[in-house]
XYZ file of C-alpha atoms in Angstrom:
194
model
C 64.835 84.675 84.912
C 62.787 84.956 88.431
C 65.195 83.128 90.748
C 68.048 86.388 89.087
C 65.962 88.653 89.744
C 65.551 87.138 93.476
C 69.849 86.471 93.805
C 70.718 90.307 92.631
C 68.154 91.739 95.282
C 69.354 89.486 98.094
C 72.939 90.315 96.778
C 72.094 93.937 96.705
C 70.521 93.618 100.399
C 73.566 91.839 101.641
C 75.786 94.549 100.117
C 74.232 97.172 102.176
C 74.546 96.093 105.308
C 77.914 95.242 104.305
C 78.474 98.177 103.688
C 77.171 99.711 107.047
C 78.850 97.622 108.665
C 82.121 98.540 107.185
C 81.100 102.138 107.489
C 80.226 102.143 110.616
C 83.465 100.295 111.908
C 86.045 102.234 109.950
C 84.881 105.956 109.993
C 81.320 106.287 112.241
C 83.483 107.461 115.115
C 84.894 110.601 112.811
C 87.858 109.340 110.977
C 88.533 111.042 107.910
C 91.423 109.579 105.637
C 93.383 110.894 103.251
C 96.698 110.421 101.527
C 98.414 108.874 104.414
C 96.195 106.149 104.368
C 95.590 104.850 101.354
C 93.967 101.573 102.075
C 91.323 103.833 103.870
C 90.220 105.130 100.931
C 89.923 102.615 98.891
C 87.806 101.451 101.475
C 86.136 105.125 100.547
C 85.945 104.308 96.946
C 84.306 100.535 97.743
C 81.693 102.409 99.526
C 80.785 105.235 96.931
C 80.715 101.936 94.480
C 78.513 100.039 96.436
C 76.166 102.800 96.431
C 76.430 103.593 100.360
C 75.125 106.848 101.151
C 77.305 109.391 103.335
C 77.857 112.472 101.624
C 78.708 114.457 104.076
C 81.737 112.082 104.626
C 82.599 111.658 101.216
C 83.133 115.348 100.927
C 84.861 116.031 103.886
C 87.311 112.887 102.580
C 87.536 115.058 99.208
C 88.135 118.144 100.951
C 91.095 116.615 103.077
C 93.018 114.652 99.750
C 92.405 117.465 97.803
C 93.583 119.900 100.495
C 96.750 117.606 100.818
C 97.491 117.256 97.479
C 97.288 120.665 96.838
C 99.771 121.014 100.063
C 102.328 118.148 98.421
C 101.923 120.443 95.113
C 102.892 123.870 96.260
C 104.763 123.153 99.537
C 106.456 119.484 98.383
C 105.464 117.700 101.456
C 102.641 117.365 103.909
C 102.292 116.460 107.470
C 99.596 113.554 108.155
C 98.765 112.124 111.196
C 99.204 108.137 110.447
C 97.722 106.451 114.206
C 98.570 109.438 116.492
C 101.905 110.312 114.731
C 102.866 112.917 112.611
C 104.358 111.902 109.745
C 105.847 113.948 106.759
C 104.700 113.065 102.969
C 106.874 113.844 99.981
C 106.975 112.454 96.780
C 110.263 111.203 97.368
C 108.663 109.863 100.263
C 105.900 108.049 98.311
C 108.596 106.318 96.059
C 111.089 105.369 98.942
C 107.811 103.374 100.120
C 108.065 101.235 96.635
C 104.286 101.633 96.014
C 103.741 104.597 94.840
C 101.682 103.521 91.982
C 99.577 101.539 94.185
C 98.756 104.859 96.451
C 98.439 106.933 93.460
C 95.884 104.488 91.936
C 93.432 104.198 95.258
C 93.309 107.882 95.462
C 92.477 107.933 91.293
C 89.943 105.469 91.940
C 88.455 107.638 94.690
C 88.591 110.252 92.618
C 87.021 108.886 89.309
C 83.785 107.386 91.846
C 83.274 110.813 93.064
C 83.160 112.171 89.701
C 86.032 114.339 89.946
C 89.365 114.554 87.819
C 92.092 112.991 88.670
C 94.006 115.145 86.102
C 93.751 118.307 88.564
C 93.417 117.335 91.768
C 95.000 120.136 93.973
C 96.766 121.348 91.151
C 98.413 117.770 90.376
C 97.726 115.600 87.255
C 97.556 112.244 89.100
C 97.569 110.597 85.938
C 100.831 111.694 84.860
C 102.225 110.977 87.608
C 101.322 107.029 87.626
C 102.469 107.146 83.935
C 105.840 108.287 84.735
C 108.202 105.600 84.218
C 110.205 106.797 86.941
C 107.519 106.286 89.557
C 106.622 102.878 87.498
C 110.074 101.816 88.542
C 110.445 102.872 91.842
C 107.364 100.745 92.467
C 108.679 97.633 93.190
C 106.925 95.982 96.366
C 103.196 95.305 94.713
C 102.222 92.282 92.513
C 99.317 94.060 91.765
C 100.963 97.299 90.408
C 99.760 97.081 87.380
C 96.358 95.865 87.574
C 95.770 98.415 89.734
C 97.169 101.215 87.561
C 94.836 99.623 84.837
C 91.950 99.554 87.191
C 92.598 103.310 87.696
C 93.706 104.851 84.241
C 90.286 102.924 82.969
C 88.026 104.336 85.629
C 87.004 107.365 83.555
C 89.228 106.572 80.458
C 92.093 108.714 81.121
C 94.883 109.847 78.235
C 97.607 108.873 79.428
C 100.487 111.290 78.805
C 102.880 109.572 75.720
C 106.636 109.913 75.023
C 109.645 107.827 76.077
C 108.869 108.721 79.831
C 105.456 107.254 79.946
C 104.225 103.495 80.344
C 101.160 102.393 77.860
C 98.187 100.478 78.601
C 100.061 98.046 76.140
C 102.866 97.771 78.300
C 101.062 97.199 81.426
C 98.650 94.534 79.942
C 101.684 92.673 78.852
C 103.379 92.718 81.990
C 100.475 90.699 83.213
C 100.195 88.667 80.567
C 103.908 87.719 81.367
C 103.638 86.982 84.714
C 100.052 85.335 85.295
C 101.196 81.769 85.250
C 104.022 82.873 88.256
C 101.695 84.428 90.605
C 98.835 81.679 89.561
C 101.239 79.808 91.050
C 102.394 82.208 93.999
C 98.706 82.194 95.323
C 98.167 78.497 94.624
C 101.473 78.503 97.544
C 99.613 80.944 99.716
C 96.793 78.912 99.614
C 94.552 81.551 98.089
C 93.713 82.897 95.002
C 93.880 86.516 95.079
């Protein structure tokens, strides 16, 4: 039992060092990610979950994300800088990118880790958006869609809307079970387990 405690303590120390290095590499220079960079938002989510302390940074990220979602919700579009180049983000552009579910899920995971409510984020109900079959059917490029959606829905045990226009947790779980063997085969062929 003592060995297990030592291993856990060592793992926590390593996690802390790694989180510091990730923060320094990605955000210490002043970069504040928003909905234009959901991969960076997922990194912020990971820092939060690791217990990394950067409260003012997290507040800046939250403010940016909420402001962007509010603008998207009220004006139908938001301009965001991606790699120094302005990009127009609309709900249609999220669908056209074929990763809308994953993008919404990463935002939900971030908000949930911050203790915020994704059912009213800048006036948007991100859970309803994610559960929409229209959004789900447009999200065809990510093999992690179903699993990431479930993680996001379960991050605060969100209630999903009900009706023929919405996916259910059961459908998502069944989809995962139905493709498990082929995805394991893909991972083996790639030489990695993802």
